Amino acid sequence: MKTLAPESRLDFAAIRKDFPIFTQKAHGKPLIYLDSTATTQKPVAVIEALDHYYRTTNANIHRGVYAIAEEATARYEEVRGKVARVLGARSSSEIVFTRGTTESVNLVSNAWGRKNVGKGDVILLTEMEHHSNLVPWQMLAAEKGAVLRFIPFDGRGKLDLSGLDALLEGPVKIVSLTHMSNVFGTINPVAEIARRAHARGALVFVDAAQSLPHLGVDVRALDCDFLAFSAHKMLGPTGIGALYGKREHLDAMPPFFGGGEMIREVKLEGSTWNDVPWKFEAGTMNIADTIAFGAALDYVERIGYEAIVEHSRELVTETMKLLGEIPGVTIYGPSPAERGGIVPFTLDDIHAHDVATVLDHEGVAVRAGHHCAMPLHRKLGVAATTRASFYVYNLPSDVAVLAEGVRKAKKLFSK
């Protein structure tokens, strides 16, 4: 990765060159990728790490005593240690590898939820949750006869905490919320909510799928009980992510999946479980992508979260300025200082898919739809929004092309 001297600002144009996909063209024009909230592009270092594993160290982990199996196991477990360090966890044993945020939520809602949530108990969520942090809790509530409550958001896309004490009254077992909205980009006050929830005896689950890539996360500063994220949203491969859980909760939870590796002893009549975190990692895990994710963590750390936050804020500020100058554009969410690298908008009564199609022909890739947040859009009173989202490979010139494309869409559909 090429950067300027330490005393200078990072050269994000040079960083962009680390991503092979930007040699591609879309409809004959340079690719401008503004859908990093959905998934990020991958630098050469990550691609090469994946290739290197399959070429040199492809073996199953925790089982073989031969050289490449031991090396694969060591490299896999090394990444667990990296994740623990990045999150500020007390121990690598508090890190469980999963397929991603969705699986992590389902793991906790099933393994912890079925044991601890009963009829009449309360699960507190927010109105801005991704479906992945909504549907599993709905399923648990339906099965157990539990009650769902929701922290509302206001007209600026920020959580309204004025009624939080009332929402926390009664048998609230868990509060599960996003740290950074995948639609608004809003950065929620998780530490404050966790403090108030713990005072009422509730646990706290944090969806950090967006916040970890953009802001960094310290689980002890947040004092959350569980936290989940996906590697592919921070330059890593798809199909790998992790669940952080305080050790006392993981020890008390039964397994979610049964099979090989998650057991200590198996008899025909029954089994005993392995220690955490392996108790929750049944079968052959996603070894190659886990190792490649370690390379992604290294890459993000070399850039530094301070630089990522500053870069994203500059891009968001410019985007909101240029789009705000276009008549008929409505931008949703808080100020640039209160959000990560996400800007959702609508254009007159033109459907978001039509706007995105025009942008695609300009080489600009954005997301259009409800972004797996249908209740949020229903409250906004719109069927869909167009969402531009940024990461380390985006430049101010991308924003200029985006704005010009939106102007073209307005002109085309105003005829």
Coordinates of C-alpha atoms in Angstrom, one line a residue:
M1 CA 0.0 0.0 0.0
K2 CA 1.5 3.3 -1.1
T3 CA 1.0 6.4 1.1
L4 CA 2.6 9.7 1.6
A5 CA 5.2 10.4 4.3
P6 CA 3.8 10.1 7.9
E7 CA 3.7 13.9 8.4
S8 CA 1.5 14.2 5.3
R9 CA -2.1 13.3 4.6
L10 CA -2.7 9.9 3.3
D11 CA -2.7 9.6 -0.5
F12 CA -6.1 8.0 -1.1
A13 CA -5.6 8.1 -4.9
A14 CA -2.5 5.9 -4.3
I15 CA -4.5 3.6 -2.0
R16 CA -7.2 3.2 -4.7
K17 CA -4.5 1.6 -7.0
D18 CA -4.3 -1.3 -4.5
F19 CA -7.7 -2.4 -5.7
P20 CA -7.6 -4.3 -9.0
I21 CA -11.4 -3.9 -9.7
F22 CA -10.9 -0.2 -10.5
T23 CA -9.1 -1.2 -13.7
Q24 CA -12.6 -2.3 -14.9
K25 CA -15.0 -0.1 -16.8
A26 CA -18.8 0.0 -16.5
H27 CA -20.6 0.8 -19.8
G28 CA -17.3 2.0 -21.2
K29 CA -16.7 4.5 -18.3
P30 CA -14.4 4.3 -15.3
L31 CA -16.0 2.3 -12.5
I32 CA -17.1 4.5 -9.5
Y33 CA -18.1 2.2 -6.7
L34 CA -20.4 3.8 -4.2
D35 CA -22.0 0.7 -2.6
S36 CA -19.5 -0.1 0.2
T37 CA -22.2 -0.4 2.8
A38 CA -23.4 -3.5 0.9
T39 CA -19.8 -4.9 0.5
T40 CA -16.4 -3.4 0.0
Q41 CA -13.9 -4.1 -2.7
K42 CA -10.7 -6.1 -2.0
P43 CA -7.1 -4.9 -2.1
V44 CA -4.4 -7.0 -3.7
A45 CA -3.1 -8.0 -0.2
V46 CA -6.3 -9.8 0.6
I47 CA -6.6 -11.5 -2.8
E48 CA -3.0 -12.7 -2.5
A49 CA -3.5 -14.0 1.0
L50 CA -6.5 -16.1 -0.2
D51 CA -4.5 -17.4 -3.1
H52 CA -1.4 -18.1 -1.0
Y53 CA -3.4 -20.2 1.4
Y54 CA -4.8 -22.4 -1.3
R55 CA -1.5 -22.7 -3.0
T56 CA 0.6 -23.5 0.0
T57 CA -1.3 -24.3 3.2
N58 CA -4.6 -25.9 2.3
A59 CA -5.5 -28.3 5.1
N60 CA -8.1 -28.7 7.8
I61 CA -7.5 -27.1 11.1
H62 CA -7.3 -28.3 14.7
R63 CA -7.1 -31.9 13.5
G64 CA -4.0 -32.8 11.5
V65 CA -0.5 -33.2 13.1
Y66 CA 1.3 -32.7 9.8
A67 CA 3.1 -29.5 8.9
I68 CA 0.6 -27.7 6.7
A69 CA -2.3 -28.6 8.9
E70 CA -0.5 -27.1 11.9
E71 CA 0.4 -24.0 9.9
A72 CA -3.2 -23.5 8.7
T73 CA -4.4 -23.9 12.4
A74 CA -1.8 -21.4 13.6
R75 CA -2.8 -18.8 10.9
Y76 CA -6.5 -19.3 11.5
E77 CA -6.1 -18.8 15.3
E78 CA -3.8 -15.8 14.7
V79 CA -6.7 -14.0 13.1
R80 CA -8.8 -14.7 16.1
G81 CA -6.2 -12.9 18.2
K82 CA -6.1 -10.0 15.7
V83 CA -9.9 -9.6 16.0
A84 CA -9.7 -9.6 19.7
R85 CA -7.1 -6.9 19.7
V86 CA -9.0 -4.8 17.2
L87 CA -12.1 -5.0 19.3
G88 CA -10.4 -4.5 22.6
A89 CA -11.7 -7.9 23.9
R90 CA -10.2 -9.3 27.1
S91 CA -9.3 -12.6 25.4
S92 CA -9.4 -14.3 22.0
S93 CA -11.7 -16.8 23.6
E94 CA -14.4 -14.2 23.4
I95 CA -14.3 -14.2 19.6
V96 CA -16.4 -16.8 17.7
F97 CA -16.0 -17.0 13.9
T98 CA -19.3 -17.1 12.0
R99 CA -20.4 -16.5 8.4
G100 CA -21.1 -12.8 9.3
T101 CA -23.4 -10.5 11.2
T102 CA -26.6 -12.3 10.3
E103 CA -25.4 -15.7 11.5
S104 CA -24.0 -14.0 14.7
V105 CA -27.4 -12.5 15.5
N106 CA -29.1 -15.8 14.9
L107 CA -26.6 -17.6 17.1
V108 CA -27.3 -15.4 20.0
S109 CA -31.1 -15.2 19.5
N110 CA -31.2 -19.0 19.4
A111 CA -28.4 -20.1 21.8
W112 CA -28.8 -17.3 24.4
G113 CA -32.4 -16.3 23.6
R114 CA -34.1 -19.7 23.8
K115 CA -32.5 -20.3 27.2
N116 CA -33.1 -16.8 28.7
V117 CA -36.2 -15.3 27.1
G118 CA -39.7 -16.4 28.2
K119 CA -43.3 -15.5 27.9
G120 CA -43.9 -11.8 28.5
D121 CA -40.2 -10.9 28.5
V122 CA -39.2 -7.9 26.5
I123 CA -36.7 -7.6 23.6
L124 CA -35.9 -3.9 22.9
L125 CA -34.8 -2.9 19.3
T126 CA -34.8 0.3 17.3
E127 CA -36.8 1.4 14.4
M128 CA -33.7 1.7 12.2
E129 CA -32.5 -1.9 12.4
H130 CA -31.4 -3.9 9.4
H131 CA -33.6 -6.9 8.8
S132 CA -30.7 -9.1 10.1
N133 CA -31.1 -7.6 13.5
L134 CA -34.9 -7.6 13.5
V135 CA -36.2 -10.9 12.0
P136 CA -34.3 -13.3 14.3
W137 CA -35.7 -11.4 17.3
Q138 CA -39.2 -11.5 15.8
M139 CA -38.8 -15.3 15.4
L140 CA -37.7 -15.7 19.0
A141 CA -40.5 -13.5 20.3
A142 CA -43.1 -15.5 18.3
E143 CA -41.7 -18.8 19.6
K144 CA -41.4 -17.7 23.3
G145 CA -44.4 -15.3 23.6
A146 CA -42.0 -12.4 24.2
V147 CA -42.8 -8.7 23.5
L148 CA -40.9 -6.5 21.0
R149 CA -40.4 -2.8 21.8
F150 CA -38.7 -0.2 19.7
I151 CA -36.6 2.9 20.3
P152 CA -37.9 5.5 17.7
F153 CA -35.9 7.7 15.4
D154 CA -36.6 11.4 14.9
G155 CA -36.8 13.5 11.7
R156 CA -33.0 13.7 11.5
G157 CA -32.5 10.0 11.5
K158 CA -31.3 10.0 15.1
L159 CA -32.5 7.8 18.0
D160 CA -35.0 9.5 20.3
L161 CA -34.0 8.5 23.7
S162 CA -36.5 10.7 25.6
G163 CA -38.6 7.6 26.3
L164 CA -35.9 5.1 26.9
D165 CA -36.5 4.7 30.6
A166 CA -40.1 3.8 30.0
L167 CA -39.1 1.3 27.2
L168 CA -36.7 -0.3 29.7
E169 CA -39.4 -0.9 32.3
G170 CA -40.4 -4.4 33.1
P171 CA -38.7 -7.7 32.2
V172 CA -36.4 -6.4 29.4
K173 CA -33.9 -9.2 28.7
I174 CA -31.9 -7.7 25.9
V175 CA -31.4 -4.5 23.9
S176 CA -30.2 -5.1 20.4
L177 CA -29.2 -2.2 18.2
T178 CA -27.1 -1.0 15.3
H179 CA -24.0 1.1 16.2
M180 CA -24.2 2.8 12.7
S181 CA -27.3 2.7 10.6
N182 CA -26.9 1.1 7.2
V183 CA -29.4 3.6 5.8
F184 CA -28.8 7.0 7.5
G185 CA -25.2 6.4 8.5
T186 CA -26.2 7.6 12.0
I187 CA -23.7 6.8 14.8
N188 CA -25.8 5.7 17.7
P189 CA -24.8 6.4 21.4
V190 CA -24.4 2.7 22.2
A191 CA -22.3 3.3 25.4
E192 CA -25.0 5.4 26.9
I193 CA -27.8 3.0 26.0
A194 CA -25.7 0.1 27.3
R195 CA -25.2 1.9 30.6
R196 CA -28.9 2.5 31.0
A197 CA -29.9 -1.0 29.9
H198 CA -27.4 -2.7 32.3
A199 CA -28.8 -0.6 35.1
R200 CA -32.2 -2.4 34.4
G201 CA -30.6 -5.8 34.2
A202 CA -30.7 -6.1 30.4
L203 CA -28.0 -7.4 28.1
V204 CA -26.8 -5.5 25.1
F205 CA -26.2 -6.8 21.6
V206 CA -24.5 -4.4 19.0
D207 CA -24.6 -4.8 15.3
A208 CA -21.2 -3.3 14.3
A209 CA -21.4 -4.3 10.6
Q210 CA -21.1 -0.7 9.5
S211 CA -19.3 0.9 12.5
L212 CA -16.3 -1.4 12.8
P213 CA -15.1 -0.7 9.2
H214 CA -15.7 3.1 9.4
L215 CA -15.1 4.0 13.1
G216 CA -13.4 1.2 14.9
V217 CA -14.9 -0.4 18.0
D218 CA -13.9 -0.9 21.6
V219 CA -16.1 -3.4 23.2
R220 CA -15.0 -2.6 26.7
A221 CA -15.6 1.1 26.2
L222 CA -19.1 0.3 24.8
D223 CA -19.6 -2.3 27.6
C224 CA -21.7 -4.4 25.3
D225 CA -22.4 -8.0 26.0
F226 CA -22.4 -9.2 22.4
L227 CA -21.1 -7.5 19.2
A228 CA -21.2 -8.8 15.6
F229 CA -19.6 -7.8 12.3
S230 CA -18.9 -9.1 8.8
A231 CA -15.5 -9.1 7.1
H232 CA -16.7 -8.3 3.6
K233 CA -17.7 -4.8 4.8
M234 CA -14.1 -4.0 5.7
L235 CA -12.1 -5.2 2.7
G236 CA -12.2 -8.9 3.6
P237 CA -13.8 -11.8 1.8
T238 CA -17.5 -12.8 2.0
G239 CA -18.7 -15.6 4.1
I240 CA -16.7 -14.8 7.3
G241 CA -17.4 -12.6 10.3
A242 CA -17.3 -12.8 14.0
L243 CA -19.3 -12.6 17.2
Y244 CA -17.8 -11.1 20.3
G245 CA -19.4 -12.2 23.6
K246 CA -18.4 -11.6 27.2
R247 CA -16.9 -14.9 28.3
E248 CA -19.4 -15.5 31.1
H249 CA -22.3 -15.4 28.5
L250 CA -20.6 -17.6 26.0
D251 CA -19.8 -20.2 28.8
A252 CA -23.4 -20.2 29.9
M253 CA -24.9 -20.6 26.3
P254 CA -25.6 -24.0 24.8
P255 CA -24.2 -24.6 21.3
F256 CA -26.1 -23.4 18.2
F257 CA -24.8 -25.9 15.6
G258 CA -23.9 -29.5 16.4
G259 CA -21.3 -31.6 14.7
G260 CA -17.6 -32.1 14.6
E261 CA -15.0 -29.9 16.5
M262 CA -17.6 -28.4 18.8
I263 CA -17.6 -31.4 21.1
R264 CA -15.2 -32.7 23.8
E265 CA -16.6 -36.2 24.0
V266 CA -19.3 -38.1 22.0
K267 CA -21.1 -41.2 23.1
L268 CA -24.1 -42.8 21.4
E269 CA -26.3 -41.6 24.3
G270 CA -25.0 -38.0 24.4
S271 CA -22.1 -35.5 24.1
T272 CA -20.2 -33.0 26.1
W273 CA -19.1 -29.7 24.6
N274 CA -15.8 -28.2 23.7
D275 CA -14.5 -25.0 25.4
V276 CA -15.5 -21.6 24.0
P277 CA -15.0 -20.3 21.4
W278 CA -14.8 -23.7 19.6
K279 CA -18.1 -24.8 21.2
F280 CA -19.8 -22.6 18.6
E281 CA -17.6 -23.5 15.6
A282 CA -19.0 -26.8 14.3
G283 CA -17.6 -28.6 11.3
T284 CA -15.0 -27.3 8.9
M285 CA -14.8 -23.5 9.2
N286 CA -14.2 -21.0 6.5
I287 CA -10.4 -21.3 6.9
A288 CA -9.2 -19.6 3.7
D289 CA -11.4 -16.5 4.0
T290 CA -10.6 -16.2 7.7
I291 CA -6.9 -16.0 6.9
A292 CA -7.5 -13.5 4.1
F293 CA -9.6 -11.4 6.5
G294 CA -6.5 -11.2 8.7
A295 CA -4.8 -9.5 5.7
A296 CA -7.7 -7.1 5.5
L297 CA -7.4 -6.2 9.2
D298 CA -3.7 -5.5 8.7
Y299 CA -4.5 -3.2 5.7
V300 CA -7.2 -1.2 7.6
E301 CA -4.9 -0.8 10.5
R302 CA -2.1 0.6 8.3
I303 CA -4.5 3.2 7.1
G304 CA -5.8 3.9 10.6
Y305 CA -9.3 4.7 11.7
E306 CA -8.6 8.3 12.3
A307 CA -7.7 8.8 8.6
I308 CA -10.8 6.7 7.6
V309 CA -13.1 8.8 9.7
E310 CA -11.7 12.1 8.3
H311 CA -11.8 10.9 4.7
S312 CA -15.4 9.6 5.0
R313 CA -16.5 12.8 6.6
E314 CA -15.0 14.9 3.8
L315 CA -16.7 12.8 1.1
V316 CA -20.1 12.9 2.9
T317 CA -19.8 16.6 3.4
E318 CA -19.1 17.2 -0.3
T319 CA -21.9 14.7 -1.3
M320 CA -24.5 16.4 0.9
K321 CA -23.4 19.8 -0.5
L322 CA -23.5 18.9 -4.2
L323 CA -26.7 16.9 -4.0
G324 CA -28.3 19.5 -1.8
E325 CA -27.8 22.0 -4.7
I326 CA -30.0 19.9 -7.0
P327 CA -33.7 20.9 -6.9
G328 CA -35.9 17.9 -5.9
V329 CA -33.2 16.0 -4.0
T330 CA -34.1 15.1 -0.4
I331 CA -31.2 13.8 1.8
Y332 CA -32.0 11.7 4.8
G333 CA -30.1 11.5 8.1
P334 CA -28.1 13.7 10.4
S335 CA -25.2 16.1 9.8
P336 CA -21.8 14.8 8.4
A337 CA -20.3 15.0 11.9
E338 CA -23.0 12.6 13.2
R339 CA -22.8 9.9 10.5
G340 CA -20.4 7.6 8.8
G341 CA -19.8 7.3 5.1
I342 CA -23.4 6.9 3.9
V343 CA -25.8 9.3 2.1
P344 CA -29.3 8.2 1.2
F345 CA -31.5 10.4 -0.9
T346 CA -34.6 10.6 -3.1
L347 CA -35.1 12.7 -6.3
D348 CA -38.5 14.2 -6.8
D349 CA -41.0 11.3 -7.4
I350 CA -38.5 9.4 -9.5
H351 CA -38.1 5.8 -8.3
A352 CA -34.7 5.0 -6.8
H353 CA -34.2 2.2 -9.2
D354 CA -34.5 4.6 -12.2
V355 CA -32.0 6.9 -10.6
A356 CA -29.6 4.1 -10.0
T357 CA -30.0 2.9 -13.6
V358 CA -29.1 6.3 -15.0
L359 CA -26.1 6.4 -12.6
D360 CA -25.0 2.9 -13.7
H361 CA -24.7 4.1 -17.3
E362 CA -22.4 6.9 -16.0
G363 CA -20.2 4.2 -14.4
V364 CA -21.5 4.9 -10.9
A365 CA -22.6 1.9 -8.8
V366 CA -25.0 2.9 -6.0
R367 CA -27.7 0.9 -4.1
A368 CA -31.4 1.5 -4.7
G369 CA -34.2 0.0 -2.6
H370 CA -35.1 -0.4 1.0
H371 CA -31.6 -1.6 2.0
C372 CA -33.0 -4.4 4.2
A373 CA -34.7 -1.8 6.3
M374 CA -38.3 -1.8 5.2
P375 CA -39.8 -0.5 8.5
L376 CA -37.4 2.5 8.4
H377 CA -38.5 3.4 4.9
R378 CA -42.2 2.9 5.8
K379 CA -41.8 5.4 8.6
L380 CA -40.1 7.9 6.1
G381 CA -43.0 7.4 3.8
V382 CA -40.9 6.4 0.8
A383 CA -40.8 3.0 -0.9
A384 CA -37.0 3.3 -1.6
T385 CA -34.0 5.5 -1.4
T386 CA -30.8 5.8 -3.5
R387 CA -27.8 5.2 -1.3
A388 CA -24.3 6.3 -1.9
S389 CA -21.7 4.9 0.5
F390 CA -18.0 5.4 0.6
Y391 CA -14.8 3.8 1.7
V392 CA -11.0 4.2 1.5
Y393 CA -10.8 3.9 -2.3
N394 CA -13.3 6.7 -3.0
L395 CA -12.2 10.2 -4.1
P396 CA -13.8 13.6 -4.3
S397 CA -13.9 13.2 -8.1
D398 CA -16.3 10.3 -7.5
V399 CA -18.7 12.6 -5.8
A400 CA -18.7 15.1 -8.7
V401 CA -19.6 12.3 -11.1
L402 CA -22.4 11.2 -8.8
A403 CA -23.9 14.6 -8.6
E404 CA -23.7 15.1 -12.4
G405 CA -25.4 11.7 -12.9
V406 CA -28.2 12.7 -10.6
R407 CA -28.7 15.9 -12.6
K408 CA -28.9 13.8 -15.7
A409 CA -31.5 11.6 -14.1
K410 CA -33.6 14.6 -13.2
K411 CA -33.4 16.0 -16.7
L412 CA -34.2 12.7 -18.3
F413 CA -37.3 11.9 -16.2
S414 CA -38.6 15.5 -16.1
K415 CA -39.3 15.4 -19.9

